[in-house]
Amino acid sequence: MAIYGFKNPCPARILLIMRPFDKKEVLSWCLYDFANSTYSAVIVAVVFPVYYTSFIVGNDTGLGDLWWGRAISLSMLFVALTSPVLGGIADFAGLRKRFLLAFTALCVASVALLGLLDKGMIIEGFVLIVLANIGMEGAMVFYNSYLPEITSRQYQGRVSSWGFGIGYAGSMLSLIIALPLVKGGQFALTWLTVSSMFALFSIPAFRFLPPDRSKNLLADSASSISKGMRHTLDTLKKLWGDSEAKKFLIGYLLYADGVNTVIVFSSVFAATTLGFATG
């Protein structure tokens, strides 16, 4: 028996073909986008960059820009180098949801600790934002991998767009809440609010997204690491051997790098170069 080109498909695959999606899974997946968008809007894009560069570091000579750029670059480099291997290990060891939880917890905890920063605590702020961004971007690797599992290919574009839309709603709501706190000088409360919103709205994802495969972790850990690394290397070799895929990956890397640079430096540029008010 064959269904849509799949010979002897497993029951889970048949079920996925027969139904568009499970509402709880899709809603929880979208709510995670809502949750992490609070971090993206307040910590990465709008409020914290100016706070760190202008108040924590001091940006009269551009030193704040330098430290902020270093923090974002280092965290993104770490995720870029480790996420393919971690993704392969998670697939083979059945650890995807646990990795998602661990990276989310790292981001949430790091953002909450931002409230301990004071003027001149450059290194402490640098370390916390590196850890927070590693947590955020690392979690996204595993979060995105759930999309093909919670809906059929026919509906993936629709579900993805729902996630984007709900994510932008999270960005707007977090800024609506954060900006009055910032004007009142309540920066520690601002970071704690973002941390709490991220934690709260990510709970449904941990509750309702498909569970990890049951594994004997102690027995399979070494084998899973080896298989995950080999699978990652094989995949990269195949992609690099495909000229069209290689062009796409290089083009997307340049595009994404440009977009991310604009996002993480837009508020700093507005405050330092255009002279927009910061308080």
PDB file of C-alpha atoms in Angstrom:
ATOM      1  CA  MET A   1       0.000   0.000   0.000  1.00  0.00           C
ATOM      2  CA  ALA A   2       1.305   3.456  -0.877  1.00  0.00           C
ATOM      3  CA  ILE A   3      -0.071   6.854   0.122  1.00  0.00           C
ATOM      4  CA  TYR A   4       1.201   9.965  -1.668  1.00  0.00           C
ATOM      5  CA  GLY A   5       4.379   8.183  -2.658  1.00  0.00           C
ATOM      6  CA  PHE A   6       5.125   6.722   0.787  1.00  0.00           C
ATOM      7  CA  LYS A   7       5.431   2.948   0.887  1.00  0.00           C
ATOM      8  CA  ASN A   8       4.037   1.337   4.015  1.00  0.00           C
ATOM      9  CA  PRO A   9       3.795   4.620   5.930  1.00  0.00           C
ATOM     10  CA  CYS A  10       3.697   4.569   9.704  1.00  0.00           C
ATOM     11  CA  PRO A  11       0.358   5.346  11.444  1.00  0.00           C
ATOM     12  CA  ALA A  12       1.609   8.760  12.571  1.00  0.00           C
ATOM     13  CA  ARG A  13       2.443   9.684   8.966  1.00  0.00           C
ATOM     14  CA  ILE A  14      -0.957   8.482   7.742  1.00  0.00           C
ATOM     15  CA  LEU A  15      -2.657  10.545  10.444  1.00  0.00           C
ATOM     16  CA  LEU A  16      -0.678  13.650   9.484  1.00  0.00           C
ATOM     17  CA  ILE A  17      -1.691  13.246   5.833  1.00  0.00           C
ATOM     18  CA  MET A  18      -5.352  12.729   6.698  1.00  0.00           C
ATOM     19  CA  ARG A  19      -5.711  15.737   9.025  1.00  0.00           C
ATOM     20  CA  PRO A  20      -4.496  19.323   8.513  1.00  0.00           C
ATOM     21  CA  PHE A  21      -3.222  19.829  12.070  1.00  0.00           C
ATOM     22  CA  ASP A  22      -3.894  19.386  15.759  1.00  0.00           C
ATOM     23  CA  LYS A  23      -5.260  22.654  17.147  1.00  0.00           C
ATOM     24  CA  LYS A  24      -3.494  22.387  20.503  1.00  0.00           C
ATOM     25  CA  GLU A  25      -0.141  21.687  18.889  1.00  0.00           C
ATOM     26  CA  VAL A  26      -0.471  24.523  16.410  1.00  0.00           C
ATOM     27  CA  LEU A  27      -1.712  27.038  18.979  1.00  0.00           C
ATOM     28  CA  SER A  28       1.074  26.139  21.397  1.00  0.00           C
ATOM     29  CA  TRP A  29       3.621  26.422  18.582  1.00  0.00           C
ATOM     30  CA  CYS A  30       2.296  29.874  17.667  1.00  0.00           C
ATOM     31  CA  LEU A  31       2.267  30.990  21.302  1.00  0.00           C
ATOM     32  CA  TYR A  32       5.954  30.177  21.560  1.00  0.00           C
ATOM     33  CA  ASP A  33       6.525  32.706  18.767  1.00  0.00           C
ATOM     34  CA  PHE A  34       4.483  35.182  20.815  1.00  0.00           C
ATOM     35  CA  ALA A  35       6.694  34.386  23.821  1.00  0.00           C
ATOM     36  CA  ASN A  36      10.090  34.756  22.181  1.00  0.00           C
ATOM     37  CA  SER A  37       9.023  37.897  20.321  1.00  0.00           C
ATOM     38  CA  THR A  38       8.873  39.722  23.649  1.00  0.00           C
ATOM     39  CA  TYR A  39      12.620  39.122  23.933  1.00  0.00           C
ATOM     40  CA  SER A  40      13.304  40.089  20.328  1.00  0.00           C
ATOM     41  CA  ALA A  41      11.387  43.355  20.571  1.00  0.00           C
ATOM     42  CA  VAL A  42      12.496  44.664  23.955  1.00  0.00           C
ATOM     43  CA  ILE A  43      15.929  43.118  24.511  1.00  0.00           C
ATOM     44  CA  VAL A  44      17.360  42.843  20.996  1.00  0.00           C
ATOM     45  CA  ALA A  45      15.663  45.573  18.988  1.00  0.00           C
ATOM     46  CA  VAL A  46      14.347  48.544  20.943  1.00  0.00           C
ATOM     47  CA  VAL A  47      15.112  49.069  24.633  1.00  0.00           C
ATOM     48  CA  PHE A  48      18.080  47.105  25.955  1.00  0.00           C
ATOM     49  CA  PRO A  49      20.541  48.016  23.150  1.00  0.00           C
ATOM     50  CA  VAL A  50      20.279  51.700  24.042  1.00  0.00           C
ATOM     51  CA  TYR A  51      20.346  50.952  27.773  1.00  0.00           C
ATOM     52  CA  TYR A  52      23.500  48.856  27.455  1.00  0.00           C
ATOM     53  CA  THR A  53      25.401  51.050  25.012  1.00  0.00           C
ATOM     54  CA  SER A  54      24.474  54.411  26.544  1.00  0.00           C
ATOM     55  CA  PHE A  55      24.091  53.685  30.271  1.00  0.00           C
ATOM     56  CA  ILE A  56      26.031  50.514  31.104  1.00  0.00           C
ATOM     57  CA  VAL A  57      28.991  51.133  28.775  1.00  0.00           C
ATOM     58  CA  GLY A  58      28.739  54.790  27.786  1.00  0.00           C
ATOM     59  CA  ASN A  59      28.680  55.546  24.085  1.00  0.00           C
ATOM     60  CA  ASP A  60      30.343  58.950  23.749  1.00  0.00           C
ATOM     61  CA  THR A  61      33.247  57.429  21.804  1.00  0.00           C
ATOM     62  CA  GLY A  62      31.329  54.538  20.242  1.00  0.00           C
ATOM     63  CA  LEU A  63      32.565  52.019  22.805  1.00  0.00           C
ATOM     64  CA  GLY A  64      28.999  50.966  23.567  1.00  0.00           C
ATOM     65  CA  ASP A  65      28.393  50.116  19.911  1.00  0.00           C
ATOM     66  CA  LEU A  66      31.559  48.013  19.918  1.00  0.00           C
ATOM     67  CA  TRP A  67      30.600  45.963  22.961  1.00  0.00           C
ATOM     68  CA  TRP A  68      27.023  45.478  21.755  1.00  0.00           C
ATOM     69  CA  GLY A  69      28.214  44.317  18.347  1.00  0.00           C
ATOM     70  CA  ARG A  70      30.681  41.929  19.967  1.00  0.00           C
ATOM     71  CA  ALA A  71      27.975  40.389  22.147  1.00  0.00           C
ATOM     72  CA  ILE A  72      25.566  39.782  19.283  1.00  0.00           C
ATOM     73  CA  SER A  73      28.286  38.524  16.937  1.00  0.00           C
ATOM     74  CA  LEU A  74      29.749  36.092  19.468  1.00  0.00           C
ATOM     75  CA  SER A  75      26.362  34.632  20.379  1.00  0.00           C
ATOM     76  CA  MET A  76      25.329  34.210  16.745  1.00  0.00           C
ATOM     77  CA  LEU A  77      28.668  32.616  15.862  1.00  0.00           C
ATOM     78  CA  PHE A  78      28.304  30.125  18.707  1.00  0.00           C
ATOM     79  CA  VAL A  79      24.797  29.154  17.604  1.00  0.00           C
ATOM     80  CA  ALA A  80      25.834  28.892  13.946  1.00  0.00           C
ATOM     81  CA  LEU A  81      28.688  26.524  14.795  1.00  0.00           C
ATOM     82  CA  THR A  82      26.876  24.347  17.321  1.00  0.00           C
ATOM     83  CA  SER A  83      23.233  24.194  16.227  1.00  0.00           C
ATOM     84  CA  PRO A  84      23.706  21.832  13.249  1.00  0.00           C
ATOM     85  CA  VAL A  85      25.482  19.314  15.469  1.00  0.00           C
ATOM     86  CA  LEU A  86      23.046  19.782  18.363  1.00  0.00           C
ATOM     87  CA  GLY A  87      20.145  19.383  15.951  1.00  0.00           C
ATOM     88  CA  GLY A  88      21.528  16.094  14.694  1.00  0.00           C
ATOM     89  CA  ILE A  89      22.141  14.854  18.230  1.00  0.00           C
ATOM     90  CA  ALA A  90      18.636  15.893  19.300  1.00  0.00           C
ATOM     91  CA  ASP A  91      17.105  13.962  16.412  1.00  0.00           C
ATOM     92  CA  PHE A  92      19.016  10.763  17.108  1.00  0.00           C
ATOM     93  CA  ALA A  93      18.834  10.899  20.914  1.00  0.00           C
ATOM     94  CA  GLY A  94      15.223  12.065  21.179  1.00  0.00           C
ATOM     95  CA  LEU A  95      16.217  15.236  23.033  1.00  0.00           C
ATOM     96  CA  ARG A  96      14.585  17.950  20.951  1.00  0.00           C
ATOM     97  CA  LYS A  97      12.035  19.166  23.483  1.00  0.00           C
ATOM     98  CA  ARG A  98      14.607  19.005  26.271  1.00  0.00           C
ATOM     99  CA  PHE A  99      17.010  21.103  24.235  1.00  0.00           C
ATOM    100  CA  LEU A 100      14.174  23.551  23.511  1.00  0.00           C
ATOM    101  CA  LEU A 101      13.433  23.776  27.233  1.00  0.00           C
ATOM    102  CA  ALA A 102      17.105  24.147  28.193  1.00  0.00           C
ATOM    103  CA  PHE A 103      17.821  26.951  25.719  1.00  0.00           C
ATOM    104  CA  THR A 104      14.578  28.729  26.629  1.00  0.00           C
ATOM    105  CA  ALA A 105      15.446  28.528  30.332  1.00  0.00           C
ATOM    106  CA  LEU A 106      18.911  29.934  29.598  1.00  0.00           C
ATOM    107  CA  CYS A 107      17.400  32.949  27.846  1.00  0.00           C
ATOM    108  CA  VAL A 108      14.697  33.526  30.460  1.00  0.00           C
ATOM    109  CA  ALA A 109      17.156  33.339  33.364  1.00  0.00           C
ATOM    110  CA  SER A 110      19.724  35.580  31.671  1.00  0.00           C
ATOM    111  CA  VAL A 111      17.129  38.260  30.912  1.00  0.00           C
ATOM    112  CA  ALA A 112      15.867  38.194  34.498  1.00  0.00           C
ATOM    113  CA  LEU A 113      19.448  38.714  35.733  1.00  0.00           C
ATOM    114  CA  LEU A 114      19.830  41.845  33.592  1.00  0.00           C
ATOM    115  CA  GLY A 115      18.097  43.663  36.426  1.00  0.00           C
ATOM    116  CA  LEU A 116      21.259  43.277  38.522  1.00  0.00           C
ATOM    117  CA  LEU A 117      23.310  45.391  36.120  1.00  0.00           C
ATOM    118  CA  ASP A 118      24.472  48.873  37.027  1.00  0.00           C
ATOM    119  CA  LYS A 119      26.501  51.550  35.286  1.00  0.00           C
ATOM    120  CA  GLY A 120      29.983  50.345  34.391  1.00  0.00           C
ATOM    121  CA  MET A 121      29.181  46.604  34.586  1.00  0.00           C
ATOM    122  CA  ILE A 122      30.293  46.120  30.990  1.00  0.00           C
ATOM    123  CA  ILE A 123      31.591  42.556  31.196  1.00  0.00           C
ATOM    124  CA  GLU A 124      28.661  41.316  33.279  1.00  0.00           C
ATOM    125  CA  GLY A 125      26.198  42.802  30.791  1.00  0.00           C
ATOM    126  CA  PHE A 126      28.196  41.391  27.896  1.00  0.00           C
ATOM    127  CA  VAL A 127      28.128  37.872  29.359  1.00  0.00           C
ATOM    128  CA  LEU A 128      24.417  37.999  30.156  1.00  0.00           C
ATOM    129  CA  ILE A 129      23.372  39.213  26.713  1.00  0.00           C
ATOM    130  CA  VAL A 130      25.597  36.607  25.040  1.00  0.00           C
ATOM    131  CA  LEU A 131      23.977  33.868  27.138  1.00  0.00           C
ATOM    132  CA  ALA A 132      20.477  35.258  26.563  1.00  0.00           C
ATOM    133  CA  ASN A 133      20.953  35.423  22.807  1.00  0.00           C
ATOM    134  CA  ILE A 134      22.477  31.942  22.675  1.00  0.00           C
ATOM    135  CA  GLY A 135      19.420  30.723  24.562  1.00  0.00           C
ATOM    136  CA  MET A 136      17.015  32.503  22.230  1.00  0.00           C
ATOM    137  CA  GLU A 137      18.654  31.577  18.927  1.00  0.00           C
ATOM    138  CA  GLY A 138      19.459  28.046  20.089  1.00  0.00           C
ATOM    139  CA  ALA A 139      15.842  27.464  21.081  1.00  0.00           C
ATOM    140  CA  MET A 140      14.675  28.665  17.668  1.00  0.00           C
ATOM    141  CA  VAL A 141      16.607  25.848  15.979  1.00  0.00           C
ATOM    142  CA  PHE A 142      14.504  23.245  17.771  1.00  0.00           C
ATOM    143  CA  TYR A 143      11.283  25.279  17.715  1.00  0.00           C
ATOM    144  CA  ASN A 144      11.364  25.641  13.931  1.00  0.00           C
ATOM    145  CA  SER A 145      11.951  21.910  13.488  1.00  0.00           C
ATOM    146  CA  TYR A 146       8.491  21.162  14.894  1.00  0.00           C
ATOM    147  CA  LEU A 147       6.620  22.743  11.979  1.00  0.00           C
ATOM    148  CA  PRO A 148       6.737  19.707   9.633  1.00  0.00           C
ATOM    149  CA  GLU A 149       5.648  17.516  12.528  1.00  0.00           C
ATOM    150  CA  ILE A 150       2.565  19.452  13.637  1.00  0.00           C
ATOM    151  CA  THR A 151       0.986  19.952  10.214  1.00  0.00           C
ATOM    152  CA  SER A 152       1.029  18.542   6.710  1.00  0.00           C
ATOM    153  CA  ARG A 153       3.111  20.196   3.994  1.00  0.00           C
ATOM    154  CA  GLN A 154      -0.037  21.660   2.468  1.00  0.00           C
ATOM    155  CA  TYR A 155      -0.686  23.748   5.595  1.00  0.00           C
ATOM    156  CA  GLN A 156       2.867  24.595   6.652  1.00  0.00           C
ATOM    157  CA  GLY A 157       2.833  28.018   4.987  1.00  0.00           C
ATOM    158  CA  ARG A 158      -0.452  28.906   6.653  1.00  0.00           C
ATOM    159  CA  VAL A 159       0.614  27.741  10.113  1.00  0.00           C
ATOM    160  CA  SER A 160       3.966  29.502   9.758  1.00  0.00           C
ATOM    161  CA  SER A 161       2.209  32.761   8.868  1.00  0.00           C
ATOM    162  CA  TRP A 162      -0.020  32.391  11.934  1.00  0.00           C
ATOM    163  CA  GLY A 163       3.120  32.076  14.029  1.00  0.00           C
ATOM    164  CA  PHE A 164       4.602  35.214  12.466  1.00  0.00           C
ATOM    165  CA  GLY A 165       1.392  37.158  13.024  1.00  0.00           C
ATOM    166  CA  ILE A 166       1.025  36.099  16.642  1.00  0.00           C
ATOM    167  CA  GLY A 167       4.718  36.817  17.128  1.00  0.00           C
ATOM    168  CA  TYR A 168       4.273  40.414  15.983  1.00  0.00           C
ATOM    169  CA  ALA A 169       1.360  40.714  18.405  1.00  0.00           C
ATOM    170  CA  GLY A 170       3.751  39.610  21.147  1.00  0.00           C
ATOM    171  CA  SER A 171       6.254  42.246  20.063  1.00  0.00           C
ATOM    172  CA  MET A 172       3.661  45.011  20.171  1.00  0.00           C
ATOM    173  CA  LEU A 173       2.199  43.945  23.514  1.00  0.00           C
ATOM    174  CA  SER A 174       5.623  43.694  25.139  1.00  0.00           C
ATOM    175  CA  LEU A 175       6.564  47.180  23.924  1.00  0.00           C
ATOM    176  CA  ILE A 176       3.238  48.618  25.088  1.00  0.00           C
ATOM    177  CA  ILE A 177       3.983  47.220  28.543  1.00  0.00           C
ATOM    178  CA  ALA A 178       7.710  47.990  28.564  1.00  0.00           C
ATOM    179  CA  LEU A 179       7.846  51.578  27.320  1.00  0.00           C
ATOM    180  CA  PRO A 180       5.915  53.124  30.259  1.00  0.00           C
ATOM    181  CA  LEU A 181       8.194  51.206  32.640  1.00  0.00           C
ATOM    182  CA  VAL A 182      11.250  52.543  30.821  1.00  0.00           C
ATOM    183  CA  LYS A 183       9.955  56.116  30.970  1.00  0.00           C
ATOM    184  CA  GLY A 184       9.541  55.648  34.708  1.00  0.00           C
ATOM    185  CA  GLY A 185      13.109  54.407  35.033  1.00  0.00           C
ATOM    186  CA  GLN A 186      11.975  50.896  36.011  1.00  0.00           C
ATOM    187  CA  PHE A 187      14.544  49.040  33.928  1.00  0.00           C
ATOM    188  CA  ALA A 188      14.943  46.033  36.225  1.00  0.00           C
ATOM    189  CA  LEU A 189      11.168  45.566  36.223  1.00  0.00           C
ATOM    190  CA  THR A 190      11.187  45.849  32.427  1.00  0.00           C
ATOM    191  CA  TRP A 191      13.648  42.979  32.043  1.00  0.00           C
ATOM    192  CA  LEU A 192      11.762  40.894  34.623  1.00  0.00           C
ATOM    193  CA  THR A 193       8.507  41.497  32.746  1.00  0.00           C
ATOM    194  CA  VAL A 194      10.045  40.304  29.475  1.00  0.00           C
ATOM    195  CA  SER A 195      11.503  37.259  31.205  1.00  0.00           C
ATOM    196  CA  SER A 196       8.153  36.416  32.790  1.00  0.00           C
ATOM    197  CA  MET A 197       6.209  36.819  29.547  1.00  0.00           C
ATOM    198  CA  PHE A 198       8.684  34.618  27.688  1.00  0.00           C
ATOM    199  CA  ALA A 199       8.432  31.915  30.361  1.00  0.00           C
ATOM    200  CA  LEU A 200       4.645  32.080  30.711  1.00  0.00           C
ATOM    201  CA  PHE A 201       3.692  31.952  27.044  1.00  0.00           C
ATOM    202  CA  SER A 202       6.206  29.227  26.229  1.00  0.00           C
ATOM    203  CA  ILE A 203       4.616  26.767  28.680  1.00  0.00           C
ATOM    204  CA  PRO A 204       1.978  25.497  26.189  1.00  0.00           C
ATOM    205  CA  ALA A 205       4.756  24.495  23.779  1.00  0.00           C
ATOM    206  CA  PHE A 206       6.380  22.284  26.401  1.00  0.00           C
ATOM    207  CA  ARG A 207       2.985  20.863  27.305  1.00  0.00           C
ATOM    208  CA  PHE A 208       1.424  20.181  23.907  1.00  0.00           C
ATOM    209  CA  LEU A 209       4.122  19.912  21.219  1.00  0.00           C
ATOM    210  CA  PRO A 210       4.867  16.297  20.196  1.00  0.00           C
ATOM    211  CA  PRO A 211       6.929  14.475  22.841  1.00  0.00           C
ATOM    212  CA  ASP A 212      10.472  13.258  22.368  1.00  0.00           C
ATOM    213  CA  ARG A 213      11.034   9.640  21.512  1.00  0.00           C
ATOM    214  CA  SER A 214      11.714   7.553  24.598  1.00  0.00           C
ATOM    215  CA  LYS A 215      15.399   6.689  24.809  1.00  0.00           C
ATOM    216  CA  ASN A 216      17.882   5.115  27.187  1.00  0.00           C
ATOM    217  CA  LEU A 217      19.953   8.277  27.378  1.00  0.00           C
ATOM    218  CA  LEU A 218      22.938   6.815  29.205  1.00  0.00           C
ATOM    219  CA  ALA A 219      23.235   3.893  26.820  1.00  0.00           C
ATOM    220  CA  ASP A 220      22.556   5.864  23.657  1.00  0.00           C
ATOM    221  CA  SER A 221      24.276   9.185  24.381  1.00  0.00           C
ATOM    222  CA  ALA A 222      27.656   8.393  22.812  1.00  0.00           C
ATOM    223  CA  SER A 223      26.054   6.680  19.823  1.00  0.00           C
ATOM    224  CA  SER A 224      23.616   9.574  19.331  1.00  0.00           C
ATOM    225  CA  ILE A 225      26.384  12.170  19.436  1.00  0.00           C
ATOM    226  CA  SER A 226      28.397  10.219  16.874  1.00  0.00           C
ATOM    227  CA  LYS A 227      25.390   9.664  14.604  1.00  0.00           C
ATOM    228  CA  GLY A 228      24.279  13.270  14.947  1.00  0.00           C
ATOM    229  CA  MET A 229      27.684  14.634  13.986  1.00  0.00           C
ATOM    230  CA  ARG A 230      28.027  12.236  11.040  1.00  0.00           C
ATOM    231  CA  HIS A 231      24.530  13.081   9.835  1.00  0.00           C
ATOM    232  CA  THR A 232      25.284  16.808  10.056  1.00  0.00           C
ATOM    233  CA  LEU A 233      28.555  16.489   8.145  1.00  0.00           C
ATOM    234  CA  ASP A 234      26.928  14.316   5.463  1.00  0.00           C
ATOM    235  CA  THR A 235      24.099  16.837   5.068  1.00  0.00           C
ATOM    236  CA  LEU A 236      26.525  19.756   4.754  1.00  0.00           C
ATOM    237  CA  LYS A 237      28.582  17.875   2.158  1.00  0.00           C
ATOM    238  CA  LYS A 238      25.470  17.129   0.095  1.00  0.00           C
ATOM    239  CA  LEU A 239      24.272  20.728   0.290  1.00  0.00           C
ATOM    240  CA  TRP A 240      27.687  22.093  -0.630  1.00  0.00           C
ATOM    241  CA  GLY A 241      27.810  19.748  -3.617  1.00  0.00           C
ATOM    242  CA  ASP A 242      24.496  21.107  -4.896  1.00  0.00           C
ATOM    243  CA  SER A 243      25.312  24.358  -6.706  1.00  0.00           C
ATOM    244  CA  GLU A 244      21.783  25.759  -6.458  1.00  0.00           C
ATOM    245  CA  ALA A 245      21.496  24.943  -2.763  1.00  0.00           C
ATOM    246  CA  LYS A 246      24.922  26.481  -2.178  1.00  0.00           C
ATOM    247  CA  LYS A 247      23.893  29.702  -3.928  1.00  0.00           C
ATOM    248  CA  PHE A 248      20.708  29.847  -1.889  1.00  0.00           C
ATOM    249  CA  LEU A 249      22.496  29.278   1.429  1.00  0.00           C
ATOM    250  CA  ILE A 250      25.170  31.896   0.729  1.00  0.00           C
ATOM    251  CA  GLY A 251      22.566  34.382  -0.494  1.00  0.00           C
ATOM    252  CA  TYR A 252      20.328  33.779   2.502  1.00  0.00           C
ATOM    253  CA  LEU A 253      23.283  34.105   4.876  1.00  0.00           C
ATOM    254  CA  LEU A 254      24.141  37.525   3.458  1.00  0.00           C
ATOM    255  CA  TYR A 255      20.498  38.612   3.454  1.00  0.00           C
ATOM    256  CA  ALA A 256      19.818  37.416   7.004  1.00  0.00           C
ATOM    257  CA  ASP A 257      23.043  38.955   8.288  1.00  0.00           C
ATOM    258  CA  GLY A 258      22.053  42.324   6.828  1.00  0.00           C
ATOM    259  CA  VAL A 259      18.539  42.174   8.255  1.00  0.00           C
ATOM    260  CA  ASN A 260      19.757  41.125  11.704  1.00  0.00           C
ATOM    261  CA  THR A 261      22.353  43.901  11.748  1.00  0.00           C
ATOM    262  CA  VAL A 262      19.671  46.490  11.006  1.00  0.00           C
ATOM    263  CA  ILE A 263      17.437  45.073  13.754  1.00  0.00           C
ATOM    264  CA  VAL A 264      20.039  44.928  16.527  1.00  0.00           C
ATOM    265  CA  PHE A 265      21.517  48.369  15.768  1.00  0.00           C
ATOM    266  CA  SER A 266      18.398  50.315  14.735  1.00  0.00           C
ATOM    267  CA  SER A 267      17.595  51.703  18.178  1.00  0.00           C
ATOM    268  CA  VAL A 268      21.260  52.496  18.888  1.00  0.00           C
ATOM    269  CA  PHE A 269      21.530  54.318  15.556  1.00  0.00           C
ATOM    270  CA  ALA A 270      18.335  56.240  16.269  1.00  0.00           C
ATOM    271  CA  ALA A 271      19.582  57.327  19.693  1.00  0.00           C
ATOM    272  CA  THR A 272      23.219  58.148  18.910  1.00  0.00           C
ATOM    273  CA  THR A 273      23.168  59.268  15.277  1.00  0.00           C
ATOM    274  CA  LEU A 274      19.685  60.656  14.724  1.00  0.00           C
ATOM    275  CA  GLY A 275      19.413  62.095  18.216  1.00  0.00           C
ATOM    276  CA  PHE A 276      16.130  60.432  19.160  1.00  0.00           C
ATOM    277  CA  ALA A 277      15.220  60.802  22.830  1.00  0.00           C
ATOM    278  CA  THR A 278      16.015  57.775  24.993  1.00  0.00           C
ATOM    279  CA  GLY A 279      13.868  58.493  27.978  1.00  0.00           C
TER     280      GLY A 279
END
